[in-house]
PDB file of N, CA and C in Angstrom:
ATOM      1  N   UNK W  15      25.785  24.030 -59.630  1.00 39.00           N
ATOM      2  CA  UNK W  15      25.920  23.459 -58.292  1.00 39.00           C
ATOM      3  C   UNK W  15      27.290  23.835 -57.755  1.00 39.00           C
ATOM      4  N   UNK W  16      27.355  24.476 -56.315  1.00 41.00           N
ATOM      5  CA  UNK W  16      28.740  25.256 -55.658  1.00 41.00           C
ATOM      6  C   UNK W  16      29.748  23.449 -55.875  1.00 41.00           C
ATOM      7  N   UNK W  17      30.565  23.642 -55.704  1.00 45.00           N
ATOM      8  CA  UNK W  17      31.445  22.361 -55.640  1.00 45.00           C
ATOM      9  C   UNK W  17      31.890  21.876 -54.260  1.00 45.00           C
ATOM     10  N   UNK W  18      31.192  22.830 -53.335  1.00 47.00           N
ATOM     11  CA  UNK W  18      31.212  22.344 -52.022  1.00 47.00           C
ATOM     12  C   UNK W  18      29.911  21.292 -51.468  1.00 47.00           C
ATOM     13  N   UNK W  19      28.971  21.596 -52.469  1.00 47.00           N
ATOM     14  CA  UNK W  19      27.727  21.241 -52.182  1.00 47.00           C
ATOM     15  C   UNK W  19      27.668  19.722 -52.171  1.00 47.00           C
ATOM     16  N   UNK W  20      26.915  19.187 -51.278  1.00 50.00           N
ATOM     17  CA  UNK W  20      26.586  17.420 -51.309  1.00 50.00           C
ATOM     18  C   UNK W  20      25.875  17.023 -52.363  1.00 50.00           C
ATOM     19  N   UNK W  21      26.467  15.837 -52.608  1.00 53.00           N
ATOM     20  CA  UNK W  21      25.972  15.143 -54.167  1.00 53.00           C
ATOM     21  C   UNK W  21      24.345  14.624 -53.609  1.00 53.00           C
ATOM     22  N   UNK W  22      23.019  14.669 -54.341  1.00 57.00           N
ATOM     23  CA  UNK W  22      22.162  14.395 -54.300  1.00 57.00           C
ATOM     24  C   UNK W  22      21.507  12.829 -54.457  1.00 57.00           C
ATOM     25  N   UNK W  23      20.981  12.122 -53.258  1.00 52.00           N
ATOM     26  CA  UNK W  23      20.097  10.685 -53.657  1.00 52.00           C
ATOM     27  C   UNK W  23      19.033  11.089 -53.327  1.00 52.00           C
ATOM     28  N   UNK W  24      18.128  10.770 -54.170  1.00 56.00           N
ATOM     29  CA  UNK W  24      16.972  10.774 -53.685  1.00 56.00           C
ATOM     30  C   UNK W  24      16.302   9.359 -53.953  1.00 56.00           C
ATOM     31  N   UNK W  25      15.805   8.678 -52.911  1.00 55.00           N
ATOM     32  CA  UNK W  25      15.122   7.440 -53.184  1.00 55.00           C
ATOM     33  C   UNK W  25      13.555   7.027 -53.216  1.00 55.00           C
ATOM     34  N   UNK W  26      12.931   6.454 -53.685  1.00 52.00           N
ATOM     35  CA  UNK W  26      11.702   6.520 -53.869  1.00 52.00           C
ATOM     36  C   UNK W  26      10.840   5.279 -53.562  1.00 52.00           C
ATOM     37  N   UNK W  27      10.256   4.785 -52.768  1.00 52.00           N
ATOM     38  CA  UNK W  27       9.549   3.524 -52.323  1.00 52.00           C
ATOM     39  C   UNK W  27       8.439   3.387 -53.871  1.00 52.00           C
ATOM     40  N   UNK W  28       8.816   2.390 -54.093  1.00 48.00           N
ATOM     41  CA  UNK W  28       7.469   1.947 -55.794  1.00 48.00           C
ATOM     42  C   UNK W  28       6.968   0.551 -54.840  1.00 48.00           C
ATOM     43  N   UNK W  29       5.025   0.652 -55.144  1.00 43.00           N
ATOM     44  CA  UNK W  29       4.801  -0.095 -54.036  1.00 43.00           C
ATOM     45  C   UNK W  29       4.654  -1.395 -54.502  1.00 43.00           C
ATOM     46  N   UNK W  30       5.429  -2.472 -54.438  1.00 49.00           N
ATOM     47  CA  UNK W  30       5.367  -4.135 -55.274  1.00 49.00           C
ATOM     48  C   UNK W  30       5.115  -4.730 -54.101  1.00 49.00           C
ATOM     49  N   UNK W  31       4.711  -4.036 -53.138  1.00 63.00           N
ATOM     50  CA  UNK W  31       4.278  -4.786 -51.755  1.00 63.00           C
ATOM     51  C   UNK W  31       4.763  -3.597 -50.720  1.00 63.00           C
ATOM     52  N   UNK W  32       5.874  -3.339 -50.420  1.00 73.00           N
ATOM     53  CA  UNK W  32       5.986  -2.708 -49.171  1.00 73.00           C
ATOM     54  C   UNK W  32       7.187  -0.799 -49.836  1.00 73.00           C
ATOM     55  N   UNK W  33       7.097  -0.948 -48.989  1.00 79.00           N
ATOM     56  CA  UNK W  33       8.180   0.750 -48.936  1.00 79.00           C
ATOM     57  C   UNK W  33       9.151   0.808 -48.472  1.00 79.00           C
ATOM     58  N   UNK W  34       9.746   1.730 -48.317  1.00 83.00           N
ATOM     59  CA  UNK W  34      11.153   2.208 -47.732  1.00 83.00           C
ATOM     60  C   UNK W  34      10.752   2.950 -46.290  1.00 83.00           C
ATOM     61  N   UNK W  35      11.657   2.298 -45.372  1.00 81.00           N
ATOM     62  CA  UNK W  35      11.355   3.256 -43.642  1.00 81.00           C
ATOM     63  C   UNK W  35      12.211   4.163 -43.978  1.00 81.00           C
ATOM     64  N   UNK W  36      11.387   5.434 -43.454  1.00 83.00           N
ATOM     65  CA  UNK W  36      12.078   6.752 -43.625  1.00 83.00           C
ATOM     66  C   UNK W  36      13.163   7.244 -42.933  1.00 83.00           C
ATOM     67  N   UNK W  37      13.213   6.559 -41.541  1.00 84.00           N
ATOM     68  CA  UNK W  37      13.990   6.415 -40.572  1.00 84.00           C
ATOM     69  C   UNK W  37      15.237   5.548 -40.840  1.00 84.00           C
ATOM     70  N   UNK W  38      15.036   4.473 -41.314  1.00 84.00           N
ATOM     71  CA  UNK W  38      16.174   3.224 -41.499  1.00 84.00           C
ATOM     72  C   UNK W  38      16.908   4.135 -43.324  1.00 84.00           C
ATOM     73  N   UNK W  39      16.302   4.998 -43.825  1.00 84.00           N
ATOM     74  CA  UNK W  39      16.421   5.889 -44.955  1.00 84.00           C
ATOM     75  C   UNK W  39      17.997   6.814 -44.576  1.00 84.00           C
ATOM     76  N   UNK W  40      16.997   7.369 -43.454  1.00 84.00           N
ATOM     77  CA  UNK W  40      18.044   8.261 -42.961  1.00 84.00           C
ATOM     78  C   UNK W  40      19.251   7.895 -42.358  1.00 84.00           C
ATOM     79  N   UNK W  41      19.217   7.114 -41.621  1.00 86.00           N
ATOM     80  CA  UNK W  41      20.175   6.463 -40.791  1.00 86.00           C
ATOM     81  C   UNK W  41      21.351   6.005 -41.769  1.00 86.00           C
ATOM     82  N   UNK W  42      20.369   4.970 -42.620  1.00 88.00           N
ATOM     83  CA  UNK W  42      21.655   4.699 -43.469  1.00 88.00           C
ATOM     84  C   UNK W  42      21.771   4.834 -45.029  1.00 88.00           C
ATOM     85  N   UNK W  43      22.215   6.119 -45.190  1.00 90.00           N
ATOM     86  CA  UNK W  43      21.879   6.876 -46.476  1.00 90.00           C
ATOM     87  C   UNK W  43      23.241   6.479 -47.545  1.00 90.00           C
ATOM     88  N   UNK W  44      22.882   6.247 -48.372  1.00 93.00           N
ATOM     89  CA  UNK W  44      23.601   5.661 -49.663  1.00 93.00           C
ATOM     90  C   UNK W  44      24.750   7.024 -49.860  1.00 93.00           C
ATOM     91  N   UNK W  45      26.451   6.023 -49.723  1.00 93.00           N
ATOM     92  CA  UNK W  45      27.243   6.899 -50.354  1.00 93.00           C
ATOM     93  C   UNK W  45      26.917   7.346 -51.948  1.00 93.00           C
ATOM     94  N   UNK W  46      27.779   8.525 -52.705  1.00 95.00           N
ATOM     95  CA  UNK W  46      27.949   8.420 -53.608  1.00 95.00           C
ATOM     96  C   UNK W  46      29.176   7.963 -53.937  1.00 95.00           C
ATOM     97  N   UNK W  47      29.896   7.123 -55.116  1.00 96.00           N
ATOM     98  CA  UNK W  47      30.351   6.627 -55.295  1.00 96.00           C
ATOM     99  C   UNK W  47      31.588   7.940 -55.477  1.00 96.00           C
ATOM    100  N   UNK W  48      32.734   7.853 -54.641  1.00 95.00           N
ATOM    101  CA  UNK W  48      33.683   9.406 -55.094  1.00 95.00           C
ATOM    102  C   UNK W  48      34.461   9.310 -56.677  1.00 95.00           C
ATOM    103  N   UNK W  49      34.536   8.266 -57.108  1.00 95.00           N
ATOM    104  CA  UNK W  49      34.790   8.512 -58.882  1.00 95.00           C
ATOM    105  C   UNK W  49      34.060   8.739 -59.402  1.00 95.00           C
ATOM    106  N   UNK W  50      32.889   8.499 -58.998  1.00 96.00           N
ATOM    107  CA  UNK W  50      31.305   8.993 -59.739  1.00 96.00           C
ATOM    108  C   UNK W  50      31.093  10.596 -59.676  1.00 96.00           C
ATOM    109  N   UNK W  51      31.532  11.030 -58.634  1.00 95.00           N
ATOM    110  CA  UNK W  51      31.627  12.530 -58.225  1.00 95.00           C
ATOM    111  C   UNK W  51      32.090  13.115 -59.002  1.00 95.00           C
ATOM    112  N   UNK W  52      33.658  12.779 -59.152  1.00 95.00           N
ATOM    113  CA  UNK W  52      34.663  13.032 -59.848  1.00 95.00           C
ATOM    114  C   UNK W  52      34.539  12.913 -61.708  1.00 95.00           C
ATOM    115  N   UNK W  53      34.071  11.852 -62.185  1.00 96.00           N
ATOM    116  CA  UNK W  53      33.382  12.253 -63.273  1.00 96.00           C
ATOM    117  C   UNK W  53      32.648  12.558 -63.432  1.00 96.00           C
ATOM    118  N   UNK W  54      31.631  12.863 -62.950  1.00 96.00           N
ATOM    119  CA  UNK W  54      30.015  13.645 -63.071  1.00 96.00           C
ATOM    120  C   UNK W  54      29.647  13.115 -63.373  1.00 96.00           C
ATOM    121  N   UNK W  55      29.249  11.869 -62.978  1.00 96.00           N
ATOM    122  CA  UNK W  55      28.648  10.212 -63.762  1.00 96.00           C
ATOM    123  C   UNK W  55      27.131  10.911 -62.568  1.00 96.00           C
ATOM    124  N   UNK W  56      26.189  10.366 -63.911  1.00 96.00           N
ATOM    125  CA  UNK W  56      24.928  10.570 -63.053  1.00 96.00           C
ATOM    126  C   UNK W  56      23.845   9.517 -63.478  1.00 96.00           C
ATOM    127  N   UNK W  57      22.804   9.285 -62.520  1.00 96.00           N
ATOM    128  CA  UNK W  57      21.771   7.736 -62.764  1.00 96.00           C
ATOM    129  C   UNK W  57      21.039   7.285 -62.190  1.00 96.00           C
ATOM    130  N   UNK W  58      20.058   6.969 -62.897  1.00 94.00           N
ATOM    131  CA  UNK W  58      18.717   6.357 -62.022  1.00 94.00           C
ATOM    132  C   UNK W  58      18.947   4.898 -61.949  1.00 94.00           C
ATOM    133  N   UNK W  59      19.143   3.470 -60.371  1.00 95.00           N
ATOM    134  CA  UNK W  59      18.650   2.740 -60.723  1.00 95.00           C
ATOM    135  C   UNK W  59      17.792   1.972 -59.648  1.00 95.00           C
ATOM    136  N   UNK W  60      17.064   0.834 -60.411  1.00 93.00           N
ATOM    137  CA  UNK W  60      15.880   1.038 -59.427  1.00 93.00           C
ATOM    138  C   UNK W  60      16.398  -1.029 -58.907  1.00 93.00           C
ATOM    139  N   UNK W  61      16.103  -0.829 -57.628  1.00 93.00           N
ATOM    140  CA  UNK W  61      16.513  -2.245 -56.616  1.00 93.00           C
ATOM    141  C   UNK W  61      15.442  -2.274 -56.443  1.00 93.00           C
ATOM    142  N   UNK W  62      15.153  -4.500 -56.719  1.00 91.00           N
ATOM    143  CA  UNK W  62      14.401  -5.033 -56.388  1.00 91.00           C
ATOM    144  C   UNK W  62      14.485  -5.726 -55.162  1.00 91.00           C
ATOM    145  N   UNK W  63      13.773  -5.136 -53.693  1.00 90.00           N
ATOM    146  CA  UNK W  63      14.583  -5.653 -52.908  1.00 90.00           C
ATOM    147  C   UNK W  63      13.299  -6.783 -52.155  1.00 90.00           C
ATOM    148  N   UNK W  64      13.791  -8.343 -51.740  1.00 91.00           N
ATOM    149  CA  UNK W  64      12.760  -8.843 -51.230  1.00 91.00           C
ATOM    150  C   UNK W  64      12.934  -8.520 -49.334  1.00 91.00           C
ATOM    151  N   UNK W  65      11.925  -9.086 -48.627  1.00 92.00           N
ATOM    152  CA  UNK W  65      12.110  -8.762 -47.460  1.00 92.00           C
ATOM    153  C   UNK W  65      11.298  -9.454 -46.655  1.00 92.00           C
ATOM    154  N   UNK W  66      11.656  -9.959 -45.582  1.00 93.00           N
ATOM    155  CA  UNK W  66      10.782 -10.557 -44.305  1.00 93.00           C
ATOM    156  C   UNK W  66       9.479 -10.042 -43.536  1.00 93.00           C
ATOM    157  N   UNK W  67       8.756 -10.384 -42.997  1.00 93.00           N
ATOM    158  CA  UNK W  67       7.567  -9.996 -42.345  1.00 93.00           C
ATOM    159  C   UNK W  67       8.319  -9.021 -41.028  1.00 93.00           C
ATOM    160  N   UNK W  68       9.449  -9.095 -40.768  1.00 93.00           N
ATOM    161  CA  UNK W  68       9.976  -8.000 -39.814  1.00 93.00           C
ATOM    162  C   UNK W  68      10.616  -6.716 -40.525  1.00 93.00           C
ATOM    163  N   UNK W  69      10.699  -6.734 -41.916  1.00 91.00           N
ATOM    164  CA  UNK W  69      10.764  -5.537 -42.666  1.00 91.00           C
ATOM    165  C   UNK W  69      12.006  -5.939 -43.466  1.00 91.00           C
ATOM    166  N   UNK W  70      12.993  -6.958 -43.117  1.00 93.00           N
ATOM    167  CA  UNK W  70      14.680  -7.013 -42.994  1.00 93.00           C
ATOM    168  C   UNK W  70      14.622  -6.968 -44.880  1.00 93.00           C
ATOM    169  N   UNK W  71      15.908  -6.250 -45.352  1.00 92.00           N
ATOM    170  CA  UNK W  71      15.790  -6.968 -46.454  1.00 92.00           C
ATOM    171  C   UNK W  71      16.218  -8.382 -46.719  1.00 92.00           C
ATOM    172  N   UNK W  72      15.954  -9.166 -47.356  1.00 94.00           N
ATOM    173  CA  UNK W  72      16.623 -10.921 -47.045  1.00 94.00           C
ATOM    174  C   UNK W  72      17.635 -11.144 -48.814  1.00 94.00           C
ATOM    175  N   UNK W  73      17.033 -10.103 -49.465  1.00 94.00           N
ATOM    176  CA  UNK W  73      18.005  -9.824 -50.857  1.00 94.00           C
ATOM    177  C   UNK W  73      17.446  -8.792 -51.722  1.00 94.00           C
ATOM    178  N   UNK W  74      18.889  -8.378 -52.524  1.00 94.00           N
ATOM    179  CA  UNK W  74      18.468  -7.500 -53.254  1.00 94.00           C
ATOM    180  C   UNK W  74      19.183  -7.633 -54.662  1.00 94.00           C
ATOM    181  N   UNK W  75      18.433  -6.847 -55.897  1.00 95.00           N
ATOM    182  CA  UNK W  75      18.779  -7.210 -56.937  1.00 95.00           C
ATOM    183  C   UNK W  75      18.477  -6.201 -57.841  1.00 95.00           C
ATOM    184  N   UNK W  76      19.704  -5.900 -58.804  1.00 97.00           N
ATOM    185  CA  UNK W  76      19.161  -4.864 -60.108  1.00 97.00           C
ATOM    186  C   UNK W  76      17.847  -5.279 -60.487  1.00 97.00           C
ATOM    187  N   UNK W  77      16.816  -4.228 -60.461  1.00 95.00           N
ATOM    188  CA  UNK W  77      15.653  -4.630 -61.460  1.00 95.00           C
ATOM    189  C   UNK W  77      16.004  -3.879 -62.761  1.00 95.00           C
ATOM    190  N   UNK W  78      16.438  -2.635 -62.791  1.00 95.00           N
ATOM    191  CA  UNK W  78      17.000  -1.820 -63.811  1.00 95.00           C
ATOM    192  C   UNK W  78      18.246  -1.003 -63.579  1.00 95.00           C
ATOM    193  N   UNK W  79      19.417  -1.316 -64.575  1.00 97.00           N
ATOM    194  CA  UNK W  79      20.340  -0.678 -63.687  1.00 97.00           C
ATOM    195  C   UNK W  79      20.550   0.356 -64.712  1.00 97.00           C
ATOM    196  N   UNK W  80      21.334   1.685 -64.002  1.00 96.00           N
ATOM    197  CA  UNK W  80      21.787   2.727 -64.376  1.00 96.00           C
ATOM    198  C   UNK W  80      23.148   2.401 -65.688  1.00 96.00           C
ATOM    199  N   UNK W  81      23.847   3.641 -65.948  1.00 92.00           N
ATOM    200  CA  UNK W  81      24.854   3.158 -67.281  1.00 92.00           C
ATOM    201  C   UNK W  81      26.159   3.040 -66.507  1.00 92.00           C
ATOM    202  N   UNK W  82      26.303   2.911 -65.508  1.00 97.00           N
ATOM    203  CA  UNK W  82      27.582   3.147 -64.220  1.00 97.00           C
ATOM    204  C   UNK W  82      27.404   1.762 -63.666  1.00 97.00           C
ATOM    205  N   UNK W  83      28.323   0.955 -63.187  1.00 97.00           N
ATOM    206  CA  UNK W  83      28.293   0.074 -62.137  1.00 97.00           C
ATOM    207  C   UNK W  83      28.857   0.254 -60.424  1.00 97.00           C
ATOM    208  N   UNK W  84      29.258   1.222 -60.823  1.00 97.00           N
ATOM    209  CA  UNK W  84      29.685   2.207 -59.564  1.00 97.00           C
ATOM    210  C   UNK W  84      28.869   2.213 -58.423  1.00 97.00           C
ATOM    211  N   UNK W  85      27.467   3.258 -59.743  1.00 97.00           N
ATOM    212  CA  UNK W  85      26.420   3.500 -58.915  1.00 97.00           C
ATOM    213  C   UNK W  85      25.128   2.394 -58.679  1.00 97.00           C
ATOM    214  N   UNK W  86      25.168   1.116 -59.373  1.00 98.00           N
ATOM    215  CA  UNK W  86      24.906   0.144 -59.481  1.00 98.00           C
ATOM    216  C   UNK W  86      24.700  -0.382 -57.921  1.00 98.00           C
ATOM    217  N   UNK W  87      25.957  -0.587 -58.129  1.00 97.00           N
ATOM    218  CA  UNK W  87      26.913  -1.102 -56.443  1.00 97.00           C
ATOM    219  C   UNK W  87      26.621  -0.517 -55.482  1.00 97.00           C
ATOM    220  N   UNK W  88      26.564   0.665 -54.957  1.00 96.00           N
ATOM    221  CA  UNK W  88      26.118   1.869 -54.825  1.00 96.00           C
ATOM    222  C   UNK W  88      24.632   1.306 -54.102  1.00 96.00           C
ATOM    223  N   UNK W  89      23.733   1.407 -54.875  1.00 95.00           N
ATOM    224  CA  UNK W  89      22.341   1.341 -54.783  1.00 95.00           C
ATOM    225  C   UNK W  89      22.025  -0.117 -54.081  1.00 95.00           C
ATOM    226  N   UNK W  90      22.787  -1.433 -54.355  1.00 96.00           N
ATOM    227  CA  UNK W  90      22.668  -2.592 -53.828  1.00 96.00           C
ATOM    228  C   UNK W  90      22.779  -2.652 -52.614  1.00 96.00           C
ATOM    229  N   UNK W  91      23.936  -1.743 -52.005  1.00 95.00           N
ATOM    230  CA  UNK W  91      24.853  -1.625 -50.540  1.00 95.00           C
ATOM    231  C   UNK W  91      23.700  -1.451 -49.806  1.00 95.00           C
ATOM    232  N   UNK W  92      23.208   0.163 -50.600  1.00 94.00           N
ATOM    233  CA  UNK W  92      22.266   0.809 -49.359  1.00 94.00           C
ATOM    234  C   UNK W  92      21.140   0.172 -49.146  1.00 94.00           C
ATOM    235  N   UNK W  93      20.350  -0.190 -50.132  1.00 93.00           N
ATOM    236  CA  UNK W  93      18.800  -0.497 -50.101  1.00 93.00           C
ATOM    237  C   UNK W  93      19.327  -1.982 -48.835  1.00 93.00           C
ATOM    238  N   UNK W  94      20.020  -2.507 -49.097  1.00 94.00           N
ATOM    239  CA  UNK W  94      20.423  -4.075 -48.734  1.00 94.00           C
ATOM    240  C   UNK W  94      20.140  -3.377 -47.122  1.00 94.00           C
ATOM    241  N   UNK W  95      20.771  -2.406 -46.785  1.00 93.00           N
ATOM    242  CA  UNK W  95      20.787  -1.816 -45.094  1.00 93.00           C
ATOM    243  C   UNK W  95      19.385  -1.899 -44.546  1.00 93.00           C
ATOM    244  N   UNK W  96      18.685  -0.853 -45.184  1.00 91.00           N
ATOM    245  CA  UNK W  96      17.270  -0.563 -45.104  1.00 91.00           C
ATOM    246  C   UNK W  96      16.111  -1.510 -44.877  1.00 91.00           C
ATOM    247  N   UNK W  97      14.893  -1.139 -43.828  1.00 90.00           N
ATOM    248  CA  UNK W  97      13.841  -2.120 -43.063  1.00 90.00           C
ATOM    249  C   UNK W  97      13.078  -1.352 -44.132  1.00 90.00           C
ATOM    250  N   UNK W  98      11.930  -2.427 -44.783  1.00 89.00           N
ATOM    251  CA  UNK W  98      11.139  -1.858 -45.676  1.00 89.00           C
ATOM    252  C   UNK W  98       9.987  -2.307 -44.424  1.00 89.00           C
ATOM    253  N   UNK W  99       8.561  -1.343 -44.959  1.00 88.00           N
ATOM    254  CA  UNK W  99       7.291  -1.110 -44.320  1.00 88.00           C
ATOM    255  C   UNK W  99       6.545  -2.183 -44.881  1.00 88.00           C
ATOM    256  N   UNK W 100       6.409  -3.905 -44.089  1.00 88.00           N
ATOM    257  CA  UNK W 100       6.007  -4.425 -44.849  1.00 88.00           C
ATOM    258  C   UNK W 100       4.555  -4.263 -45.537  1.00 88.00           C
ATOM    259  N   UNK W 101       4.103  -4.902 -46.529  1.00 86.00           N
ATOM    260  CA  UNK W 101       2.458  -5.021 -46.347  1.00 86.00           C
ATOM    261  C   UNK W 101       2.165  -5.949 -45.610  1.00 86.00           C
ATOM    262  N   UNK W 102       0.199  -5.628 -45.176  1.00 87.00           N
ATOM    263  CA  UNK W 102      -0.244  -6.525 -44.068  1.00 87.00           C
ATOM    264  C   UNK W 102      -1.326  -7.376 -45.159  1.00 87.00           C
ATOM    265  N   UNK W 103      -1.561  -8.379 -44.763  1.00 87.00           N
ATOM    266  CA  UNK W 103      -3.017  -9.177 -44.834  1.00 87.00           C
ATOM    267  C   UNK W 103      -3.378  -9.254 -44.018  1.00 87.00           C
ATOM    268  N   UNK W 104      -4.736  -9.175 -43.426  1.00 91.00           N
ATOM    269  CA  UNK W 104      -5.121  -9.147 -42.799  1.00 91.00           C
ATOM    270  C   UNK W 104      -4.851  -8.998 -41.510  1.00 91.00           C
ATOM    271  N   UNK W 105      -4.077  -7.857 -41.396  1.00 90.00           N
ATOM    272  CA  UNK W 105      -3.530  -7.154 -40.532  1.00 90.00           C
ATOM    273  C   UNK W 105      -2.379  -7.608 -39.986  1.00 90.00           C
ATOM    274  N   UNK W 106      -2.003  -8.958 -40.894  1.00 92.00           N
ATOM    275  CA  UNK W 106      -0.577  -9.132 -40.373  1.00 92.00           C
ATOM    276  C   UNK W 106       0.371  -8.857 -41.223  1.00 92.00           C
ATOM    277  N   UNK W 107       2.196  -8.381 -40.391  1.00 91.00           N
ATOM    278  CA  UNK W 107       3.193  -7.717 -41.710  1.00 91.00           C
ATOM    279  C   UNK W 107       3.134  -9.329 -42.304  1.00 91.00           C
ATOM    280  N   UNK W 108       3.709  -8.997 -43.593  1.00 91.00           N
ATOM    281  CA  UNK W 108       4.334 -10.170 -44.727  1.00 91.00           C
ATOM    282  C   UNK W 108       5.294 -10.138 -45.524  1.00 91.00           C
ATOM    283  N   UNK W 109       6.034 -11.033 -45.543  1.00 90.00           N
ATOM    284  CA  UNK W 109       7.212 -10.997 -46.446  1.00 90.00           C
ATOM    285  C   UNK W 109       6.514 -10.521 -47.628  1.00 90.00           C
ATOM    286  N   UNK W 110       7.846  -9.962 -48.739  1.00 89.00           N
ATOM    287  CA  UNK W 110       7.676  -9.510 -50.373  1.00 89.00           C
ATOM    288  C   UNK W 110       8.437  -9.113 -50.607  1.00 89.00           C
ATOM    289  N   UNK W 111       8.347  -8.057 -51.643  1.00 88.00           N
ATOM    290  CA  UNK W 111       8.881  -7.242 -52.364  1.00 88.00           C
ATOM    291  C   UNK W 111       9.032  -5.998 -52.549  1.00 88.00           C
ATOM    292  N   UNK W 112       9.409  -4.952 -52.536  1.00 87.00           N
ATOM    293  CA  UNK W 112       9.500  -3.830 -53.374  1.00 87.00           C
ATOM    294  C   UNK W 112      10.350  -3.381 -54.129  1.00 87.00           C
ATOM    295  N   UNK W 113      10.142  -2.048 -55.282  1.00 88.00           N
ATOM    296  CA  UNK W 113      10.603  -1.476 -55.922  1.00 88.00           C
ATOM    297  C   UNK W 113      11.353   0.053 -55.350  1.00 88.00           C
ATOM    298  N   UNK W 114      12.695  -0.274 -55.413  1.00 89.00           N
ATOM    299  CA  UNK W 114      13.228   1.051 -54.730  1.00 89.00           C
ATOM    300  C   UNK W 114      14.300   1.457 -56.112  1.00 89.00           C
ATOM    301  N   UNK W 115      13.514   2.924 -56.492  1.00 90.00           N
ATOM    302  CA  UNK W 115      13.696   3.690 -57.397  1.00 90.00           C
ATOM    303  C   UNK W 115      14.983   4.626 -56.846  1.00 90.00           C
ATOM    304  N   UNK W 116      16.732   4.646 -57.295  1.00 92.00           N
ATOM    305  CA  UNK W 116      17.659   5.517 -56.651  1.00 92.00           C
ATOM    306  C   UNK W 116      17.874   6.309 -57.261  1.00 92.00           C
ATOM    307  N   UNK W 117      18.013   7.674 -57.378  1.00 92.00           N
ATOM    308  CA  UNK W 117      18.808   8.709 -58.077  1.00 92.00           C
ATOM    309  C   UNK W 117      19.693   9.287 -57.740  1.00 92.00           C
ATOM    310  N   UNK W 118      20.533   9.236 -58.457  1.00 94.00           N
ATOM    311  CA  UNK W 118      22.282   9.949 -57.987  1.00 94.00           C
ATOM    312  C   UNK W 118      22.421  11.037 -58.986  1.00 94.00           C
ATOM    313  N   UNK W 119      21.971  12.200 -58.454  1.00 93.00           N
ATOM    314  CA  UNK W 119      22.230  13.459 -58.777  1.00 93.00           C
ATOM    315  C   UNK W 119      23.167  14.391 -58.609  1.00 93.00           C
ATOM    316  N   UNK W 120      23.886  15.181 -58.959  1.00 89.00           N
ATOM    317  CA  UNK W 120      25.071  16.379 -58.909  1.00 89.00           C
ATOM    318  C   UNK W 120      24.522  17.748 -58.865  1.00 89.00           C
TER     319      UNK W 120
END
């Protein structure tokens, strides 16, 4: 990887009810942590985030965390930003849950 190149997240909606907006994704995209850079610290971890029938997240929480707390921290900040796609019952949105899977790649 050039050393000019941008450090890699890739995030992944796991469906425990709702997803990640791809839009609210983009907008507000997870730093990498710059000591994390700097050591080549790398990690998957995955946020349990709950959320309102308007998408909001209302909290979030390690479900599994990476070997870094950096990137830990990291992963809490962003997902916490982000409108998840709620699920409907019967055609209405609903509060829940999902599983948001982070990877911090180099």
């Amino acid at each position: 990887v050039p050393e000019d190149a941008p450090p890699q997240i890739d995030t992944i909606g796991n469906s425990a009810g709702g997803d990640v907006d791809a839009s609210t994704k983009a907008q507000y995209p997870i730093a990498y942590p710059p000591a994390a850079i700097r050591g080549g610290v790398t990690g998957t971890v995955i946020v349990l985030a709950s959320y309102d029938a308007n998408g909001t997240a209302t909290a979030t929480r390690i479900y599994q965390a990476s070997r870094d707390k950096s990137l830990d921290r990291a992963a809490l900040a962003g997902v916490r930003k982000w409108k998840i796609n709620p699920r409907r019952v019967q055609g209405q949105p609903v509060g829940g849950e999902a599983l948001v899977e982070v990877r911090f790649n180099l």
